[in-house]
Amino acid sequence: MTKEFSTVGVFGKRDSLDYEPLRIIAELLIKSGRQVLLEKKPAEALSLGEGFSRDEIGKKSDLIIIYGGDGTFLGVSRRMAHYDVPFIGINAGRLGFVTDIPSDKMVEEISEILSGHYYTDTRCLLEGIQIRDGKEIYRNVAVNEICVSRGNSGGMIEVSVSVNKLPMSRQRADGLIVSTPTGSTAYALSVGGPMIYPSVACTLLIPVAPHSLANRPIVIPENSLIEITVTDMRDATLYFDMQDNSEVLVGDIIKASPYPHRVKILHPSRHNYFDTLCKKLHWNYLPTDR
């Protein structure tokens, strides 16, 4: 095997105490002559030193392997994208649109990538900034989507939207999703948005249960600045990949634009994105199939 990736960070499910998959991955890497970096708990459980902080792993690693579902991958990759380290996603969850390597084939396919047989899939991210009374109060990054959503009261929210300082629309809806192409198979898909091939340079705007059926999803250029002003609501929340959130008040402005760093995902050379769609969405099944 080549030593293209001499230092590899390995992450598992955040709250899982099952470290056996991480042990298998670590042993594979060590056997191939590579240094393995783990966070404190798994490192101590596997007797692989004291472990490292997430920032230390990002700074030291040439490659990061993430074992878990898409949620685990999103949580790690968006916080570490600024280190410009490539990622491998091992699917231990259910759907697995970005963690595309099955856990039962991880040894074979990680070995293939480590031997140099892979291609790089580059995904854009969104950065969101929340402005209140002219001051920034919150900032975060999303791999899938930034979403302004109604709160527990159940009332609709009203927003005005501009793109590159040009007024676009006013909408009343349960929410508004700003999605990357990666996120087009996530929340955006469930509310009727289009599926976008991951390398297409665009951003999606998708209303959630709009009051007017005339408010439809729209695809705009990736380099757009989107500004969402909340003009009326009972309560609302700003979400990033449905993981991190911030309370929203009337008058808040949410600015969404491309994040300067990208997530680089390594796939085995035979990987086919359309195979993933066929398997996860059952595209090959006809109504008469049993």
mmCIF file of C-alpha atoms in Angstrom:
data_model
loop_
_atom_site.group_PDB
_atom_site.id
_atom_site.type_symbol
_atom_site.label_atom_id
_atom_site.label_comp_id
_atom_site.label_asym_id
_atom_site.label_seq_id
_atom_site.Cartn_x
_atom_site.Cartn_y
_atom_site.Cartn_z
ATOM 1 C CA MET A 1 0.000 0.000 0.000
ATOM 2 C CA THR A 2 1.113 3.563 -0.602
ATOM 3 C CA LYS A 3 1.465 5.894 2.348
ATOM 4 C CA GLU A 4 -0.518 8.727 0.794
ATOM 5 C CA PHE A 5 -2.415 9.194 4.056
ATOM 6 C CA SER A 6 0.146 8.740 6.825
ATOM 7 C CA THR A 7 -1.996 10.095 9.684
ATOM 8 C CA VAL A 8 -5.676 9.202 9.859
ATOM 9 C CA GLY A 9 -8.295 10.521 12.278
ATOM 10 C CA VAL A 10 -11.156 8.156 13.123
ATOM 11 C CA PHE A 11 -14.544 9.188 14.529
ATOM 12 C CA GLY A 12 -17.504 7.073 15.604
ATOM 13 C CA LYS A 13 -21.028 7.779 16.751
ATOM 14 C CA ARG A 14 -20.806 10.476 19.386
ATOM 15 C CA ASP A 15 -22.669 8.701 22.219
ATOM 16 C CA SER A 16 -21.956 5.083 21.291
ATOM 17 C CA LEU A 17 -19.955 2.847 23.618
ATOM 18 C CA ASP A 18 -19.552 0.165 20.935
ATOM 19 C CA TYR A 19 -15.943 0.703 19.918
ATOM 20 C CA GLU A 20 -15.518 -2.585 18.045
ATOM 21 C CA PRO A 21 -15.924 -0.988 14.574
ATOM 22 C CA LEU A 22 -13.340 1.648 15.496
ATOM 23 C CA ARG A 23 -10.985 -1.097 16.671
ATOM 24 C CA ILE A 24 -11.287 -2.853 13.303
ATOM 25 C CA ILE A 25 -10.586 0.387 11.433
ATOM 26 C CA ALA A 26 -7.685 1.293 13.728
ATOM 27 C CA GLU A 27 -6.077 -2.137 13.361
ATOM 28 C CA LEU A 28 -6.353 -1.919 9.571
ATOM 29 C CA LEU A 29 -4.648 1.483 9.579
ATOM 30 C CA ILE A 30 -1.909 0.495 12.024
ATOM 31 C CA LYS A 31 -1.207 -2.688 10.065
ATOM 32 C CA SER A 32 -0.711 -0.567 6.950
ATOM 33 C CA GLY A 33 1.867 1.554 8.782
ATOM 34 C CA ARG A 34 -0.301 4.580 9.492
ATOM 35 C CA GLN A 35 -0.767 6.642 12.641
ATOM 36 C CA VAL A 36 -4.293 6.606 14.082
ATOM 37 C CA LEU A 37 -5.827 9.553 15.949
ATOM 38 C CA LEU A 38 -8.915 9.002 18.116
ATOM 39 C CA GLU A 39 -10.860 11.127 20.565
ATOM 40 C CA LYS A 40 -10.267 10.521 24.257
ATOM 41 C CA LYS A 41 -12.984 7.993 25.111
ATOM 42 C CA PRO A 42 -12.451 5.556 22.228
ATOM 43 C CA ALA A 43 -8.665 5.905 22.469
ATOM 44 C CA GLU A 44 -8.704 4.937 26.141
ATOM 45 C CA ALA A 45 -11.221 2.119 25.564
ATOM 46 C CA LEU A 46 -9.027 0.653 22.809
ATOM 47 C CA SER A 47 -5.750 1.250 24.671
ATOM 48 C CA LEU A 48 -4.489 3.543 21.903
ATOM 49 C CA GLY A 49 -3.160 6.364 24.048
ATOM 50 C CA GLU A 50 -4.855 9.287 25.742
ATOM 51 C CA GLY A 51 -6.626 10.532 22.635
ATOM 52 C CA PHE A 52 -6.854 13.938 21.024
ATOM 53 C CA SER A 53 -9.279 16.839 20.813
ATOM 54 C CA ARG A 54 -11.299 17.305 17.645
ATOM 55 C CA ASP A 55 -9.190 20.329 16.687
ATOM 56 C CA GLU A 56 -5.954 18.401 17.202
ATOM 57 C CA ILE A 57 -7.230 15.597 14.979
ATOM 58 C CA GLY A 58 -8.205 18.102 12.283
ATOM 59 C CA LYS A 59 -4.804 19.792 12.321
ATOM 60 C CA LYS A 60 -2.741 16.576 12.341
ATOM 61 C CA SER A 61 -4.729 14.315 9.996
ATOM 62 C CA ASP A 62 -4.224 13.681 6.279
ATOM 63 C CA LEU A 63 -7.533 11.791 6.155
ATOM 64 C CA ILE A 64 -10.553 11.400 8.424
ATOM 65 C CA ILE A 65 -12.738 8.270 8.556
ATOM 66 C CA ILE A 66 -16.213 8.659 10.048
ATOM 67 C CA TYR A 67 -18.156 5.590 11.183
ATOM 68 C CA GLY A 68 -21.867 6.227 11.719
ATOM 69 C CA GLY A 69 -24.940 7.450 9.898
ATOM 70 C CA ASP A 70 -25.337 10.570 7.791
ATOM 71 C CA GLY A 71 -26.027 12.571 10.950
ATOM 72 C CA THR A 72 -22.663 11.585 12.412
ATOM 73 C CA PHE A 73 -20.948 12.468 9.144
ATOM 74 C CA LEU A 74 -22.664 15.865 8.973
ATOM 75 C CA GLY A 75 -21.785 16.696 12.567
ATOM 76 C CA VAL A 76 -18.082 15.933 12.148
ATOM 77 C CA SER A 77 -17.473 17.115 8.580
ATOM 78 C CA ARG A 78 -19.083 20.547 8.824
ATOM 79 C CA ARG A 79 -17.109 21.373 11.955
ATOM 80 C CA MET A 80 -13.852 20.196 10.390
ATOM 81 C CA ALA A 81 -14.233 21.287 6.763
ATOM 82 C CA HIS A 82 -11.970 24.287 7.359
ATOM 83 C CA TYR A 83 -9.010 21.926 7.842
ATOM 84 C CA ASP A 84 -9.400 20.864 4.171
ATOM 85 C CA VAL A 85 -8.927 17.207 5.072
ATOM 86 C CA PRO A 86 -10.692 14.545 2.938
ATOM 87 C CA PHE A 87 -13.299 12.284 4.550
ATOM 88 C CA ILE A 88 -14.427 8.685 4.183
ATOM 89 C CA GLY A 89 -17.969 7.889 5.361
ATOM 90 C CA ILE A 90 -18.842 4.418 6.675
ATOM 91 C CA ASN A 91 -22.593 3.806 6.857
ATOM 92 C CA ALA A 92 -23.773 2.334 10.156
ATOM 93 C CA GLY A 93 -27.136 4.097 9.970
ATOM 94 C CA ARG A 94 -30.185 3.702 7.733
ATOM 95 C CA LEU A 95 -30.248 5.745 4.511
ATOM 96 C CA GLY A 96 -26.605 6.690 4.028
ATOM 97 C CA PHE A 97 -26.561 9.170 1.138
ATOM 98 C CA VAL A 98 -23.159 10.621 2.117
ATOM 99 C CA THR A 99 -21.897 7.677 4.204
ATOM 100 C CA ASP A 100 -22.020 5.388 1.217
ATOM 101 C CA ILE A 101 -19.596 2.590 2.225
ATOM 102 C CA PRO A 102 -21.528 -0.264 3.928
ATOM 103 C CA SER A 103 -20.142 -1.238 7.321
ATOM 104 C CA ASP A 104 -19.856 -4.897 6.263
ATOM 105 C CA LYS A 105 -17.555 -3.893 3.390
ATOM 106 C CA MET A 106 -15.541 -1.211 5.161
ATOM 107 C CA VAL A 107 -12.274 -3.159 5.440
ATOM 108 C CA GLU A 108 -12.280 -3.978 1.723
ATOM 109 C CA GLU A 109 -13.243 -0.488 0.568
ATOM 110 C CA ILE A 110 -11.043 1.456 3.000
ATOM 111 C CA SER A 111 -8.137 -0.714 1.845
ATOM 112 C CA GLU A 112 -8.970 0.112 -1.770
ATOM 113 C CA ILE A 113 -8.918 3.840 -1.037
ATOM 114 C CA LEU A 114 -5.691 3.612 0.968
ATOM 115 C CA SER A 115 -4.057 1.829 -1.963
ATOM 116 C CA GLY A 116 -4.854 4.812 -4.192
ATOM 117 C CA HIS A 117 -7.951 3.505 -5.997
ATOM 118 C CA TYR A 118 -10.468 6.260 -5.285
ATOM 119 C CA TYR A 119 -11.941 9.478 -6.593
ATOM 120 C CA THR A 120 -12.675 12.709 -4.762
ATOM 121 C CA ASP A 121 -16.225 14.022 -4.505
ATOM 122 C CA THR A 122 -16.242 17.714 -3.517
ATOM 123 C CA ARG A 123 -19.349 19.120 -1.813
ATOM 124 C CA CYS A 124 -20.195 22.780 -1.188
ATOM 125 C CA LEU A 125 -21.375 24.063 2.200
ATOM 126 C CA LEU A 126 -23.490 26.999 3.323
ATOM 127 C CA GLU A 127 -22.570 29.551 5.958
ATOM 128 C CA GLY A 128 -25.407 31.235 7.818
ATOM 129 C CA ILE A 129 -25.233 34.457 9.828
ATOM 130 C CA GLN A 130 -28.070 35.654 12.063
ATOM 131 C CA ILE A 131 -28.339 39.444 12.388
ATOM 132 C CA ARG A 132 -30.379 41.191 15.080
ATOM 133 C CA ASP A 133 -30.565 44.972 15.436
ATOM 134 C CA GLY A 134 -27.647 45.305 13.050
ATOM 135 C CA LYS A 135 -25.356 42.955 15.005
ATOM 136 C CA GLU A 136 -24.291 39.392 14.339
ATOM 137 C CA ILE A 137 -25.598 37.120 17.101
ATOM 138 C CA TYR A 138 -25.037 33.653 15.632
ATOM 139 C CA ARG A 139 -23.005 31.994 12.882
ATOM 140 C CA ASN A 140 -22.735 28.376 11.748
ATOM 141 C CA VAL A 141 -22.111 26.108 8.772
ATOM 142 C CA ALA A 142 -24.302 23.491 7.067
ATOM 143 C CA VAL A 143 -23.543 20.600 4.730
ATOM 144 C CA ASN A 144 -27.215 19.891 3.991
ATOM 145 C CA GLU A 145 -29.355 22.885 4.765
ATOM 146 C CA ILE A 146 -30.080 26.038 6.714
ATOM 147 C CA CYS A 147 -33.731 26.172 7.729
ATOM 148 C CA VAL A 148 -35.951 28.775 9.353
ATOM 149 C CA SER A 149 -38.864 26.872 10.865
ATOM 150 C CA ARG A 150 -41.970 27.553 12.942
ATOM 151 C CA GLY A 151 -41.679 26.808 16.650
ATOM 152 C CA ASN A 152 -43.776 24.872 19.166
ATOM 153 C CA SER A 153 -46.764 27.216 18.931
ATOM 154 C CA GLY A 154 -47.627 25.871 15.490
ATOM 155 C CA GLY A 155 -48.220 29.231 13.842
ATOM 156 C CA MET A 156 -46.828 29.999 10.408
ATOM 157 C CA ILE A 157 -43.880 32.298 9.915
ATOM 158 C CA GLU A 158 -43.770 35.162 7.438
ATOM 159 C CA VAL A 159 -40.532 36.037 5.698
ATOM 160 C CA SER A 160 -39.264 38.268 2.922
ATOM 161 C CA VAL A 161 -36.469 36.921 0.755
ATOM 162 C CA SER A 162 -33.871 38.678 -1.372
ATOM 163 C CA VAL A 163 -31.161 37.203 -3.588
ATOM 164 C CA ASN A 164 -28.029 39.283 -4.225
ATOM 165 C CA LYS A 165 -29.877 42.316 -2.816
ATOM 166 C CA LEU A 166 -32.739 41.859 -5.298
ATOM 167 C CA PRO A 167 -36.179 41.365 -3.686
ATOM 168 C CA MET A 168 -37.481 37.903 -4.574
ATOM 169 C CA SER A 169 -40.628 37.114 -2.581
ATOM 170 C CA ARG A 170 -42.688 37.335 0.569
ATOM 171 C CA GLN A 171 -43.942 34.031 1.922
ATOM 172 C CA ARG A 172 -46.074 32.584 4.681
ATOM 173 C CA ALA A 173 -45.182 28.974 5.419
ATOM 174 C CA ASP A 174 -44.186 26.518 8.113
ATOM 175 C CA GLY A 175 -40.586 27.219 7.148
ATOM 176 C CA LEU A 176 -38.057 27.971 4.451
ATOM 177 C CA ILE A 177 -35.126 25.698 3.549
ATOM 178 C CA VAL A 178 -31.889 26.894 1.971
ATOM 179 C CA SER A 179 -30.253 23.711 0.718
ATOM 180 C CA THR A 180 -27.035 22.581 -0.923
ATOM 181 C CA PRO A 181 -27.135 19.902 -3.642
ATOM 182 C CA THR A 182 -26.029 17.437 -0.936
ATOM 183 C CA GLY A 183 -29.076 18.433 1.103
ATOM 184 C CA SER A 184 -31.412 17.892 -1.847
ATOM 185 C CA THR A 185 -31.825 14.254 -0.720
ATOM 186 C CA ALA A 186 -32.499 15.280 2.901
ATOM 187 C CA TYR A 187 -35.197 17.566 4.362
ATOM 188 C CA ALA A 188 -35.550 19.353 1.016
ATOM 189 C CA LEU A 189 -36.581 16.121 -0.704
ATOM 190 C CA SER A 190 -39.220 15.331 1.909
ATOM 191 C CA VAL A 191 -41.028 18.620 1.248
ATOM 192 C CA GLY A 192 -41.041 18.279 -2.534
ATOM 193 C CA GLY A 193 -37.728 19.775 -3.602
ATOM 194 C CA PRO A 194 -35.803 18.458 -6.627
ATOM 195 C CA MET A 195 -32.845 16.094 -6.378
ATOM 196 C CA ILE A 196 -29.659 17.788 -7.551
ATOM 197 C CA TYR A 197 -26.490 15.969 -8.624
ATOM 198 C CA PRO A 198 -23.882 16.798 -5.917
ATOM 199 C CA SER A 199 -21.399 18.535 -8.240
ATOM 200 C CA VAL A 200 -23.949 20.981 -9.697
ATOM 201 C CA ALA A 201 -23.055 24.516 -8.563
ATOM 202 C CA CYS A 202 -26.352 25.753 -7.172
ATOM 203 C CA THR A 203 -28.415 26.496 -4.082
ATOM 204 C CA LEU A 204 -32.046 25.508 -3.524
ATOM 205 C CA LEU A 205 -34.788 27.532 -1.848
ATOM 206 C CA ILE A 206 -37.726 25.375 -0.775
ATOM 207 C CA PRO A 207 -40.777 26.559 1.201
ATOM 208 C CA VAL A 208 -42.197 24.144 3.776
ATOM 209 C CA ALA A 209 -46.003 23.850 3.510
ATOM 210 C CA PRO A 210 -46.478 27.343 2.028
ATOM 211 C CA HIS A 211 -49.802 29.118 2.544
ATOM 212 C CA SER A 212 -49.870 29.921 -1.176
ATOM 213 C CA LEU A 213 -49.379 27.043 -3.608
ATOM 214 C CA ALA A 214 -47.723 29.567 -5.940
ATOM 215 C CA ASN A 215 -44.622 29.506 -3.710
ATOM 216 C CA ARG A 216 -42.540 26.763 -5.317
ATOM 217 C CA PRO A 217 -38.958 25.504 -4.952
ATOM 218 C CA ILE A 218 -36.389 27.455 -6.956
ATOM 219 C CA VAL A 219 -32.777 26.694 -7.924
ATOM 220 C CA ILE A 220 -30.369 29.654 -7.955
ATOM 221 C CA PRO A 221 -26.610 30.062 -8.603
ATOM 222 C CA GLU A 222 -24.306 28.710 -5.896
ATOM 223 C CA ASN A 223 -22.507 32.032 -5.346
ATOM 224 C CA SER A 224 -25.707 33.848 -4.361
ATOM 225 C CA LEU A 225 -26.211 35.819 -1.169
ATOM 226 C CA ILE A 226 -29.628 34.931 0.243
ATOM 227 C CA GLU A 227 -31.156 37.204 2.878
ATOM 228 C CA ILE A 228 -34.238 36.099 4.798
ATOM 229 C CA THR A 229 -35.982 38.681 6.986
ATOM 230 C CA VAL A 230 -38.523 37.367 9.490
ATOM 231 C CA THR A 231 -41.459 39.781 9.386
ATOM 232 C CA ASP A 232 -44.104 37.934 11.441
ATOM 233 C CA MET A 233 -44.380 34.801 13.609
ATOM 234 C CA ARG A 234 -45.390 33.385 16.970
ATOM 235 C CA ASP A 235 -42.066 31.661 17.477
ATOM 236 C CA ALA A 236 -39.399 30.320 15.142
ATOM 237 C CA THR A 237 -36.032 28.581 15.142
ATOM 238 C CA LEU A 238 -32.996 28.685 12.853
ATOM 239 C CA TYR A 239 -31.489 25.233 12.193
ATOM 240 C CA PHE A 240 -28.193 24.082 10.698
ATOM 241 C CA ASP A 241 -28.396 20.511 9.361
ATOM 242 C CA MET A 242 -31.185 20.061 11.946
ATOM 243 C CA GLN A 243 -28.464 19.703 14.598
ATOM 244 C CA ASP A 244 -27.528 23.165 15.868
ATOM 245 C CA ASN A 245 -30.142 25.865 16.333
ATOM 246 C CA SER A 246 -30.800 29.444 17.412
ATOM 247 C CA GLU A 247 -33.997 31.200 18.488
ATOM 248 C CA VAL A 248 -35.387 33.667 15.945
ATOM 249 C CA LEU A 249 -37.233 36.923 16.653
ATOM 250 C CA VAL A 250 -39.278 39.193 14.400
ATOM 251 C CA GLY A 251 -36.890 41.477 12.534
ATOM 252 C CA ASP A 252 -34.020 39.003 12.479
ATOM 253 C CA ILE A 253 -32.140 38.685 9.203
ATOM 254 C CA ILE A 254 -30.551 35.386 8.193
ATOM 255 C CA LYS A 255 -27.836 35.652 5.562
ATOM 256 C CA ALA A 256 -26.877 32.444 3.732
ATOM 257 C CA SER A 257 -23.975 32.234 1.298
ATOM 258 C CA PRO A 258 -21.310 29.731 0.178
ATOM 259 C CA TYR A 259 -18.785 28.699 2.819
ATOM 260 C CA PRO A 260 -15.208 29.185 1.565
ATOM 261 C CA HIS A 261 -14.205 25.607 2.459
ATOM 262 C CA ARG A 262 -15.651 22.418 0.973
ATOM 263 C CA VAL A 263 -16.134 18.866 2.153
ATOM 264 C CA LYS A 264 -14.045 16.381 0.164
ATOM 265 C CA ILE A 265 -15.399 12.819 0.271
ATOM 266 C CA LEU A 266 -13.302 9.903 -0.980
ATOM 267 C CA HIS A 267 -15.142 7.050 -2.694
ATOM 268 C CA PRO A 268 -13.875 3.712 -4.034
ATOM 269 C CA SER A 269 -13.148 4.066 -7.748
ATOM 270 C CA ARG A 270 -16.202 2.001 -8.760
ATOM 271 C CA HIS A 271 -18.648 4.184 -6.772
ATOM 272 C CA ASN A 272 -21.699 5.385 -8.717
ATOM 273 C CA TYR A 273 -23.947 8.088 -7.221
ATOM 274 C CA PHE A 274 -26.912 6.778 -9.201
ATOM 275 C CA ASP A 275 -26.488 3.363 -7.580
ATOM 276 C CA THR A 276 -26.974 5.080 -4.228
ATOM 277 C CA LEU A 277 -30.226 6.676 -5.390
ATOM 278 C CA CYS A 278 -31.480 3.376 -6.822
ATOM 279 C CA LYS A 279 -30.729 1.492 -3.603
ATOM 280 C CA LYS A 280 -31.981 4.102 -1.138
ATOM 281 C CA LEU A 281 -35.040 5.302 -3.081
ATOM 282 C CA HIS A 282 -35.903 1.968 -4.752
ATOM 283 C CA TRP A 283 -35.830 3.434 -8.240
ATOM 284 C CA ASN A 284 -35.473 -0.032 -9.789
ATOM 285 C CA TYR A 285 -38.737 -1.293 -8.319
ATOM 286 C CA LEU A 286 -41.920 -1.226 -10.380
ATOM 287 C CA PRO A 287 -45.401 -1.115 -8.788
ATOM 288 C CA THR A 288 -45.856 -4.800 -9.669
ATOM 289 C CA ASP A 289 -42.613 -5.865 -7.953
ATOM 290 C CA ARG A 290 -42.948 -7.723 -4.674
#
